[in-house]
């Protein structure tokens, strides 16, 4: 899996539940047609105060390939929407959709939050989390972010789900390197005897010579290089970046890793910002409370500490200086700089030009972009790696299991066939291993002639990965699809995009059994003649139903009139309703919701009644429907589980966004589930 998580694991991913608001494209636009000789680059233009410059045209730019002028044949200005104001109903901001789609905006920001192993413990570790949380808070519609580390800690692949990003940040335990106390002891020893103190980034066995950090940045830059239409930002949150060493053996390793990293950054158009969470501090050994040198004149140790501190700050500035980013050091509130960092990426340009040598030589070609406006700074990739002549595009190959597996390795989901997916978790009677019910919505897709194609056969591959990117389960189906005929739906799709009615889609049903934990589910679909492929990614948390005294399954929805579900009855033994991925409904639809309540499927303590409360909240945070019911303990006799189902009064609801929340209480214990939907 070529996710950001997998990239990190290999050295030490585009679930992608994105808001349906695409960035606004303005000014002079040209279509970026698919062509093997067309190179697309994103270009940021900043004024002297690092504010994005808007309103430029293609005539304001000069583009050079290997020093020779090239015509700009495609041009778009992208204005990224700002984060919405805090809504009256906070769930509009914080409750992520439970259905992921592959119909995501192509433009926007891609923010990688890299928590480095050099973050000191204590207050700096708290500050580092504040910096990361501030970045999440600045995400706008269509933006994606990921949290990765160089210290072997937790990570979160690309998503727009704020809750998942913040959870990944909060469970980090700070630096996996040296503690403040260890550094104080080392400084004292270094000041009294001539020795190399043992707790440095150079000789830490977990990251010999510090090359794991450089290799991580290399792999991140290589991964995002394949996404040319997004503005890409790397927030390096750490206190050191080792680029060279007086140790000869280490310096050789660092030199090779450093060159690979710089080459990868040059090709990726990845802007690096360095933020030191250590803040403004005294560098004198005597100024530190735990120092044994207090009151002793140690000019040599003081001079050494000052020099090392300046060298660290200079090293942190190397990558921002090279890529056009910022360096934030000696600041006690570095998180306040994040809003300015994100703001300056709020507008950028997409430039397209044709390669001088369309045959493809497989070589690196230098790119230079200038503007004829004075006082402006232009930042973009420094070059590109040309394809090898004769290499066939992946889409030309016939569909196969291997090709489906290949499209699951992309950093973002692949379009081509409109897909969405809902992953719902349930306990399985008689086993401690839960199951994930997968409902994949497939819609007709437009062919090259503009006609809609509804394929009569689809091949679907499902793969589940843990937080480290390791495969943990898979399933595969080849199915005949009985599409309902609907001329009205076909016309709606041609004029306004994929239709939402039951007759315009098919829900493919499957399941994967997984141990409790957090997973990313990636799904690939092949269909049509000639074969077209697409993918969609989502995340799921699998509870330990067998041991939790009180827990809830996922909340699933079912609608009448229903979409066609295949295989028919596949989940009938698991669910009394046929689930759907639809989350937009007409007031004339009949909408039902279902979940199961568990009292520890493997526990032996006495059963108890459970109070269940359901509530529907609108965008004004007003309750528009509510009910409560008590499930008696006798209903839990079958596997210590009981079902709960309710009908939603769509006919009484005004058009708009809604949240259905279901909460269960048993004594002092409680559990809850929620799902968003829309009434049109």
XYZ file of C-alpha atoms in Angstrom:
680
model
C 0.000 0.000 0.000
C 1.576 3.264 -1.101
C 0.014 5.313 1.658
C 1.994 7.823 3.693
C 1.817 5.383 6.606
C 3.344 2.617 4.497
C 6.011 5.029 3.294
C 7.070 5.699 6.880
C 6.974 2.068 7.962
C 9.276 1.095 5.135
C 12.000 3.363 6.500
C 11.723 3.337 10.218
C -1.279 6.405 1.396
C -7.106 9.288 0.289
C -9.793 7.988 2.628
C -11.108 10.107 2.008
C -14.225 11.590 3.373
C -13.958 15.007 1.793
C -16.530 17.765 1.941
C -18.389 18.130 -1.311
C -17.179 21.666 -1.982
C -14.515 21.846 -4.670
C -11.954 24.665 -4.581
C -13.011 27.568 -6.746
C -11.107 27.818 -10.026
C -10.942 31.393 -11.250
C -9.368 33.611 -13.867
C -7.945 32.173 -17.058
C -8.554 28.427 -17.370
C -7.623 25.713 -19.805
C -8.488 22.051 -19.742
C -5.702 19.725 -18.649
C -6.197 17.015 -21.248
C -4.786 13.581 -20.581
C -1.571 13.350 -22.568
C 1.652 11.533 -21.839
C 3.742 14.528 -22.901
C 1.844 17.111 -20.795
C 3.613 18.151 -17.586
C 1.477 19.756 -14.894
C 3.010 21.752 -12.038
C 1.566 23.774 -9.187
C 3.087 27.216 -8.681
C 2.823 29.443 -5.612
C 3.412 33.185 -6.003
C 3.962 35.280 -2.860
C 4.542 38.988 -2.363
C 7.102 40.545 -0.035
C 4.901 39.863 2.989
C 4.386 36.214 1.966
C 0.795 36.831 0.926
C -0.521 34.811 -2.038
C -0.774 36.855 -5.223
C -4.053 36.396 -7.080
C -5.236 37.424 -10.512
C -2.176 36.540 -12.606
C -2.591 35.116 -16.112
C -0.506 32.763 -18.230
C 1.100 35.805 -19.881
C 2.566 36.808 -16.509
C 4.704 33.649 -16.392
C 7.796 32.451 -18.210
C 8.505 28.719 -18.062
C 11.860 27.166 -18.943
C 12.635 23.482 -19.439
C 16.377 22.829 -19.223
C 16.863 26.547 -19.808
C 14.710 26.693 -22.964
C 11.378 28.592 -23.032
C 8.243 26.454 -23.307
C 4.699 27.531 -24.106
C 2.141 27.290 -21.304
C -0.687 25.323 -22.912
C -2.893 24.932 -19.832
C -3.430 27.397 -17.003
C -5.714 27.530 -13.972
C -5.785 29.695 -10.883
C -6.957 27.824 -7.794
C -8.452 29.726 -4.880
C -8.733 27.365 -1.914
C -11.834 27.966 0.238
C -11.067 29.126 3.734
C -12.179 27.110 6.751
C -15.830 27.757 7.436
C -16.785 29.835 10.437
C -17.627 27.839 13.532
C -21.202 26.644 12.935
C -24.031 26.910 15.438
C -24.214 23.113 15.421
C -20.676 21.919 16.081
C -21.486 18.489 14.669
C -21.458 20.082 11.188
C -17.717 20.593 11.715
C -16.775 17.645 13.893
C -18.979 14.739 12.768
C -17.342 13.153 9.728
C -19.529 11.425 7.116
C -19.664 7.659 7.553
C -19.691 7.182 3.773
C -16.468 7.793 1.838
C -16.405 8.645 -1.860
C -13.855 8.690 -4.653
C -15.479 11.757 -6.222
C -13.142 14.199 -4.490
C -11.830 17.595 -5.623
C -8.601 17.446 -7.617
C -7.372 20.776 -6.257
C -6.758 21.890 -2.700
C -4.087 21.534 -0.060
C -2.344 18.385 1.029
C -0.863 18.893 4.507
C 1.580 16.391 6.012
C 2.161 16.836 9.745
C 5.512 15.216 10.546
C 6.114 14.775 14.272
C 9.850 14.250 14.551
C 11.679 12.060 17.041
C 13.655 15.090 18.284
C 10.692 16.699 20.042
C 11.809 17.022 23.688
C 9.569 15.619 26.402
C 7.597 17.865 28.714
C 6.296 21.248 27.605
C 7.750 21.021 24.060
C 5.803 17.787 23.482
C 2.598 19.576 24.479
C 3.490 22.510 22.221
C 4.150 20.123 19.330
C 0.628 18.747 19.658
C -0.735 22.290 19.731
C 1.084 23.057 16.466
C -0.334 19.941 14.839
C -3.852 20.631 16.131
C -3.651 24.203 14.804
C -2.876 22.795 11.346
C -5.942 20.544 11.509
C -8.052 23.523 12.568
C -6.946 25.452 9.455
C -8.020 22.785 6.961
C -10.573 23.977 4.454
C -13.114 22.119 2.305
C -11.284 19.783 -0.062
C -8.043 19.812 1.978
C -6.485 16.547 3.123
C -4.021 15.966 5.943
C -1.944 13.133 7.381
C -0.063 12.651 10.648
C 3.206 10.722 10.490
C 6.175 10.318 12.818
C 9.854 9.441 12.615
C 9.878 7.944 16.096
C 7.919 4.776 15.427
C 4.731 6.144 16.943
C 1.170 6.207 15.702
C 0.213 7.648 12.345
C -2.868 8.608 10.350
C -3.071 8.401 6.589
C -4.617 11.116 4.398
C -8.101 12.150 5.450
C -10.282 15.198 6.007
C -11.733 13.639 9.177
C -10.759 16.095 11.919
C -11.554 13.671 14.718
C -9.209 10.992 13.327
C -6.398 13.489 12.790
C -6.727 14.924 16.297
C -6.903 11.446 17.809
C -3.672 10.476 16.045
C -2.011 13.635 17.366
C -3.220 13.217 20.940
C -2.091 9.619 21.312
C 1.506 10.536 20.495
C 3.651 10.344 23.600
C 6.133 13.000 22.645
C 9.714 12.359 21.677
C 11.056 8.834 21.380
C 14.533 10.299 21.577
C 16.306 11.607 24.655
C 14.650 13.186 27.640
C 15.477 16.606 29.039
C 17.108 14.993 32.079
C 19.364 12.840 29.905
C 20.471 15.905 27.974
C 21.278 17.792 31.185
C 23.432 14.916 32.416
C 25.181 14.697 29.064
C 25.919 18.407 28.991
C 27.419 18.212 32.465
C 29.645 15.296 31.495
C 30.659 17.004 28.268
C 31.693 20.091 30.187
C 33.897 18.196 32.614
C 35.545 15.519 30.482
C 36.365 15.098 26.827
C 33.876 12.484 25.642
C 31.064 12.051 23.143
C 27.946 11.919 25.246
C 25.888 8.817 24.425
C 22.438 10.314 23.838
C 22.541 12.063 20.468
C 20.713 11.672 17.176
C 23.947 10.429 15.645
C 24.461 7.334 17.784
C 20.896 6.421 18.745
C 20.533 2.787 17.707
C 16.931 3.386 16.732
C 18.054 5.799 14.005
C 21.773 5.472 13.318
C 23.308 8.830 12.370
C 19.820 10.343 12.127
C 19.337 9.142 8.537
C 15.860 7.755 9.280
C 14.543 11.321 9.393
C 16.005 12.236 5.998
C 14.786 8.972 4.492
C 11.293 9.626 5.851
C 11.160 13.051 4.186
C 12.446 11.474 0.960
C 9.677 8.906 0.900
C 7.013 11.470 1.742
C 8.178 13.726 -1.087
C 8.273 10.789 -3.501
C 4.747 9.733 -2.518
C 3.148 13.159 -3.018
C 5.026 13.823 -6.268
C 2.307 11.847 -8.064
C -0.324 14.453 -7.119
C 0.404 17.464 -9.351
C -2.772 19.531 -8.900
C -2.651 20.032 -5.138
C -0.539 22.467 -3.139
C 1.599 20.280 -0.889
C 2.853 21.321 2.556
C 5.097 19.471 5.001
C 5.096 20.741 8.590
C 8.310 19.443 10.153
C 7.715 19.663 13.914
C 10.987 18.968 15.704
C 14.009 20.532 17.353
C 16.845 19.090 15.248
C 17.594 17.976 11.718
C 20.937 16.219 11.306
C 22.373 16.939 7.866
C 26.089 16.353 8.480
C 28.381 14.974 11.150
C 32.029 15.172 12.242
C 31.954 11.383 12.386
C 33.300 10.126 9.037
C 31.134 7.001 8.836
C 28.003 8.929 9.757
C 28.825 11.743 7.372
C 28.968 9.337 4.416
C 25.558 7.921 5.281
C 24.137 11.383 5.850
C 25.566 12.673 2.570
C 23.876 9.944 0.532
C 20.553 10.303 2.368
C 20.730 14.093 2.158
C 21.212 14.043 -1.631
C 18.321 11.650 -2.121
C 16.105 13.838 0.060
C 16.969 17.057 -1.781
C 16.374 15.442 -5.162
C 12.991 14.144 -4.032
C 11.985 17.578 -2.721
C 13.080 19.263 -5.952
C 10.749 17.022 -7.965
C 7.774 17.052 -5.613
C 6.937 20.754 -5.267
C 6.647 20.075 -1.535
C 6.991 23.186 0.635
C 8.673 22.395 3.955
C 8.056 24.512 7.052
C 10.155 23.839 10.159
C 8.593 24.550 13.555
C 10.647 24.047 16.722
C 8.355 23.327 19.684
C 11.162 23.852 22.222
C 10.501 27.609 22.287
C 12.830 30.316 23.518
C 15.201 28.887 26.106
C 18.540 29.505 27.780
C 21.437 27.613 26.241
C 23.841 27.899 29.176
C 24.319 24.633 31.094
C 24.250 26.684 34.320
C 20.771 27.971 33.520
C 19.240 24.526 33.682
C 17.767 23.461 37.003
C 19.232 19.957 36.927
C 22.730 21.008 35.939
C 25.527 20.033 38.328
C 27.573 22.968 36.988
C 25.521 25.772 38.568
C 27.849 28.370 40.059
C 30.910 27.029 38.226
C 32.639 29.032 35.518
C 32.444 26.917 32.392
C 33.012 29.233 29.419
C 33.970 26.299 27.203
C 30.702 24.482 27.897
C 28.727 27.706 27.436
C 30.372 28.495 24.105
C 29.783 24.959 22.970
C 26.093 25.115 23.936
C 25.584 28.404 22.074
C 27.313 27.063 18.960
C 25.302 23.847 18.969
C 22.049 25.756 19.405
C 22.813 28.007 16.429
C 23.801 25.003 14.324
C 20.495 23.300 15.134
C 18.551 26.381 14.090
C 20.561 26.725 10.883
C 19.891 23.064 10.032
C 16.159 23.516 10.621
C 16.174 26.369 8.081
C 17.827 24.413 5.243
C 14.704 22.732 3.840
C 12.394 25.771 4.199
C 15.010 27.938 2.444
C 15.231 25.444 -0.402
C 11.474 24.918 -0.858
C 10.100 28.373 -0.043
C 8.800 27.600 3.445
C 9.145 29.230 6.852
C 11.405 28.493 9.802
C 9.816 29.104 13.207
C 12.383 28.955 16.028
C 12.883 30.811 19.322
C 9.121 31.274 19.622
C 7.194 30.365 22.746
C 3.931 30.132 20.787
C 4.951 28.537 17.484
C 1.395 27.279 16.918
C 0.334 30.871 16.219
C 2.423 30.811 13.025
C 0.418 27.930 11.553
C -2.485 30.092 10.391
C -0.082 32.275 8.388
C 1.624 29.219 6.912
C -1.674 27.784 5.737
C -2.968 31.181 4.586
C -0.093 31.691 2.167
C -1.077 28.494 0.353
C -4.643 29.699 -0.094
C -4.128 30.534 -3.769
C -1.872 28.988 -6.390
C -1.631 28.315 -10.116
C -1.613 25.170 -12.231
C 0.610 25.389 -15.297
C 0.779 22.817 -18.069
C 3.410 22.505 -20.788
C 4.411 19.830 -23.267
C 7.726 18.083 -22.936
C 10.344 19.143 -25.450
C 11.123 15.465 -26.032
C 7.759 13.638 -26.109
C 9.447 10.300 -26.800
C 10.573 10.035 -23.155
C 14.217 9.648 -22.169
C 13.761 8.718 -18.493
C 16.003 11.621 -17.421
C 15.583 14.478 -14.948
C 14.720 17.782 -16.615
C 15.071 21.117 -14.842
C 12.105 23.498 -14.613
C 12.352 27.238 -13.976
C 9.269 29.428 -13.587
C 9.489 33.230 -13.440
C 6.985 36.059 -13.365
C 7.281 39.441 -15.031
C 5.887 41.171 -11.933
C 8.531 42.710 -9.693
C 8.968 41.838 -6.038
C 7.236 38.458 -6.230
C 8.600 35.078 -5.178
C 7.732 32.009 -7.251
C 7.857 28.537 -5.728
C 7.379 25.286 -7.624
C 9.132 22.004 -8.357
C 12.659 22.290 -9.696
C 12.169 19.626 -12.316
C 10.543 16.375 -13.349
C 11.575 12.845 -14.205
C 10.540 12.001 -17.770
C 8.898 8.631 -18.433
C 10.769 5.904 -20.264
C 9.961 5.679 -23.971
C 7.666 2.796 -24.841
C 6.231 2.382 -21.338
C 2.511 1.625 -21.666
C 0.062 3.427 -19.365
C -1.383 1.223 -16.643
C -4.946 1.744 -17.886
C -4.071 0.032 -21.175
C -3.528 -3.288 -19.431
C -6.453 -5.707 -19.122
C -8.192 -5.853 -15.766
C -6.860 -8.486 -13.427
C -6.422 -9.144 -9.755
C -2.920 -7.701 -9.985
C -4.185 -4.501 -11.577
C -6.862 -4.112 -8.932
C -4.206 -4.594 -6.269
C -2.081 -1.937 -7.982
C -4.787 0.731 -7.858
C -5.164 0.135 -4.116
C -1.585 1.346 -3.649
C -2.333 4.915 -4.739
C -2.022 7.805 -2.340
C -5.549 8.969 -3.197
C -8.543 7.023 -4.498
C -8.942 6.703 -8.258
C -12.020 8.047 -10.024
C -13.396 6.851 -13.343
C -16.313 4.950 -11.824
C -18.344 6.836 -9.183
C -17.943 4.844 -5.967
C -18.822 5.292 -2.326
C -18.466 2.946 0.620
C -19.817 2.448 4.106
C -17.978 0.157 6.552
C -20.205 -1.070 9.405
C -18.911 -3.161 12.325
C -20.885 -5.951 14.031
C -20.147 -8.796 16.420
C -20.384 -12.325 15.026
C -22.257 -14.819 17.241
C -20.019 -17.581 18.550
C -16.697 -15.828 17.886
C -14.638 -13.038 19.433
C -13.656 -11.707 16.000
C -15.993 -8.958 14.733
C -16.930 -8.495 11.090
C -16.923 -5.386 8.919
C -19.916 -5.254 6.589
C -18.903 -3.391 3.421
C -21.500 -1.652 1.283
C -20.034 -0.276 -1.953
C -22.254 2.014 -4.003
C -21.537 1.903 -7.763
C -23.077 4.330 -10.249
C -23.086 4.404 -14.069
C -20.093 6.187 -15.571
C -19.579 8.301 -18.668
C -17.692 6.754 -21.590
C -15.390 8.572 -23.993
C -18.399 9.433 -26.178
C -20.309 10.940 -23.261
C -22.832 8.099 -23.043
C -23.503 6.464 -19.690
C -22.370 2.886 -19.201
C -23.939 0.594 -16.611
C -21.681 -2.498 -16.653
C -23.363 -5.866 -16.349
C -20.380 -7.386 -14.516
C -18.022 -5.958 -11.881
C -14.948 -7.280 -10.137
C -14.319 -5.972 -6.613
C -11.225 -6.377 -4.423
C -11.291 -5.438 -0.722
C -8.158 -5.049 1.442
C -7.820 -4.043 5.094
C -4.639 -2.519 6.567
C -3.700 -1.753 10.161
C -2.281 1.592 11.331
C 1.209 0.525 10.297
C 0.076 -0.243 6.748
C 0.266 -4.037 7.124
C -2.400 -6.087 5.279
C -4.802 -7.776 7.700
C -7.631 -9.124 5.570
C -9.037 -9.237 2.063
C -11.996 -10.391 -0.006
C -12.763 -10.565 -3.696
C -15.960 -10.803 -5.765
C -16.930 -11.090 -9.420
C -20.615 -10.259 -9.783
C -23.314 -9.917 -12.421
C -25.131 -6.624 -11.893
C -28.858 -6.295 -12.692
C -29.206 -2.551 -13.348
C -32.737 -1.124 -13.264
C -33.514 0.795 -16.467
C -34.181 4.508 -15.973
C -33.918 7.008 -18.811
C -34.572 9.880 -16.417
C -31.543 8.945 -14.317
C -29.300 8.769 -17.377
C -30.326 12.272 -18.413
C -29.779 13.587 -14.887
C -26.290 12.116 -14.810
C -25.356 13.741 -18.126
C -26.485 17.182 -17.011
C -25.726 17.345 -13.322
C -23.381 14.544 -12.381
C -24.123 11.122 -10.862
C -27.820 10.704 -9.929
C -28.893 9.848 -6.395
C -32.088 7.856 -6.905
C -32.372 4.160 -6.137
C -32.626 3.191 -9.813
C -29.323 4.843 -10.695
C -27.042 2.829 -8.437
C -26.194 -0.627 -7.193
C -24.961 -1.476 -3.686
C -22.436 -4.331 -3.666
C -22.356 -6.179 -0.325
C -19.362 -7.940 1.232
C -17.611 -8.419 4.588
C -14.184 -8.888 6.157
C -13.609 -10.401 9.619
C -11.008 -8.449 11.623
C -9.566 -8.409 15.122
C -10.321 -5.347 17.287
C -8.282 -2.332 16.198
C -8.141 0.551 13.725
C -8.032 -0.152 9.996
C -8.000 1.465 6.607
C -10.195 -0.320 4.065
C -9.233 0.042 0.395
C -11.551 -1.150 -2.357
C -10.810 -1.540 -6.063
C -13.438 -2.010 -8.776
C -13.013 -3.091 -12.418
C -15.927 -2.873 -14.853
C -16.936 -1.991 -18.390
C -15.687 -2.662 -21.936
C -12.932 -1.656 -22.340
C -12.153 -2.271 -18.691
C -12.165 0.750 -16.418
C -10.849 0.715 -12.854
C -11.541 2.844 -9.783
C -10.908 2.758 -6.042
C -12.317 4.167 -2.835
C -10.781 4.275 0.676
C -12.293 4.502 4.149
C -11.426 3.933 7.824
C -13.081 1.805 10.476
C -12.634 1.204 14.212
C -13.358 -2.385 15.282
C -14.382 -2.614 18.973
C -13.753 -5.559 21.267
C -17.426 -6.510 21.482
C -16.590 -9.704 23.354
C -15.151 -7.958 26.416
C -16.735 -4.482 26.576
C -19.573 -4.463 29.155
C -21.595 -2.179 26.863
C -20.952 -1.422 23.203
C -22.825 -0.604 20.013
C -22.469 -1.813 16.468
C -22.300 0.708 13.655
C -25.481 2.565 12.787
C -26.703 1.577 9.313
C -29.452 3.079 7.166
C -31.976 1.438 4.865
C -34.283 3.266 2.433
C -37.425 2.489 0.434
C -37.499 2.580 -2.558
C -34.262 0.679 -2.266
C -31.232 0.438 -4.497
C -30.448 -2.912 -6.056
C -28.206 -4.892 -3.673
C -25.913 -7.700 -4.867
C -25.480 -10.434 -3.899
C -29.092 -10.329 -2.783
C -29.453 -11.332 0.866
C -25.680 -11.500 1.421
C -25.892 -9.760 4.825
C -29.303 -11.161 5.811
C -27.874 -13.324 8.617
C -26.119 -10.284 10.030
C -28.738 -7.547 9.510
C -32.547 -7.497 9.400
C -32.443 -4.598 6.893
C -30.692 -4.050 3.560
C -28.114 -1.279 4.159
C -27.390 1.495 1.684
C -24.607 4.014 1.131
C -27.109 6.712 0.197
C -27.080 9.664 2.581
C -29.371 12.035 0.694
C -33.084 11.303 0.733
C -36.370 12.711 -0.543
C -39.097 13.554 1.931
C -41.204 10.852 0.274
C -38.638 8.133 1.036
C -39.042 5.733 3.945
C -35.855 5.757 5.993
C -34.952 3.270 8.743
C -31.913 3.017 11.001
C -30.604 -0.074 12.790
C -27.882 -1.020 15.263
C -27.164 -3.750 17.808
C -26.483 -3.312 21.498
C -23.993 -5.729 23.113
C -23.304 -6.571 26.747
C -19.957 -8.272 26.190
C -20.587 -11.244 23.891
C -18.131 -13.437 25.863
C -18.835 -12.090 29.360
C -20.672 -14.063 32.069
C -21.854 -11.296 34.402
C -25.639 -10.813 34.797
C -27.504 -9.083 31.981
C -29.214 -5.749 32.615
C -31.800 -3.577 30.866
C -30.397 -0.862 28.562
C -31.952 2.549 27.999
C -31.645 3.718 24.367
C -32.240 7.322 23.332
C -32.380 8.455 19.693
C -32.358 12.066 18.529
C -32.344 13.860 15.157
C -30.639 17.273 15.214
C -30.746 19.883 12.455
C -28.141 22.414 11.307
C -29.404 24.898 13.914
C -28.732 22.347 16.647
C -32.446 21.942 17.242
C -33.971 18.539 18.005
C -36.541 17.726 15.316
C -37.324 14.168 16.419
C -36.583 12.049 19.478
C -37.542 8.779 21.101
C -36.406 6.598 23.967
C -36.913 2.939 24.759
C -35.734 0.420 27.308
C -34.439 -2.888 26.027
C -35.172 -5.464 28.759
C -32.431 -7.835 29.822
C -34.403 -10.800 28.450
C -33.871 -9.565 24.891
C -30.087 -9.998 25.309
C -30.337 -13.762 25.855
C -29.271 -14.526 22.259
C -25.494 -13.963 22.305
C -25.866 -11.071 24.794
C -26.999 -8.849 21.889
C -30.233 -7.034 21.081
C -31.295 -5.104 17.992
C -32.669 -1.559 17.931
C -34.490 -0.124 14.904
C -36.349 3.129 14.290
C -38.107 4.936 11.463
C -37.114 8.517 10.670
C -39.908 11.035 9.921
C -38.521 12.423 6.653
C -41.912 13.831 5.605
C -41.785 16.276 8.531
C -38.216 17.426 7.906
C -37.254 20.531 5.973
C -34.494 20.226 3.357
C -31.048 20.391 4.920
C -28.369 18.570 6.921
C -29.214 16.345 9.880
C -27.472 14.207 12.480
C -29.022 11.045 13.892
C -27.476 10.141 17.243
C -28.247 6.995 19.261
C -27.001 6.646 22.835
C -27.278 3.620 25.125
C -26.967 3.681 28.928
C -26.642 0.818 31.408
C -26.064 2.032 34.919
C -22.994 4.292 34.808
C -21.862 2.933 31.434
C -22.797 4.525 28.124
C -22.037 4.231 24.413
C -23.099 6.174 21.341
C -23.223 6.201 17.552
C -24.143 8.909 15.041
C -24.665 9.284 11.303
C -25.109 12.324 9.066
C -27.700 12.535 6.303
C -29.387 15.105 4.108
C -33.006 15.731 3.149
C -33.548 17.290 -0.278
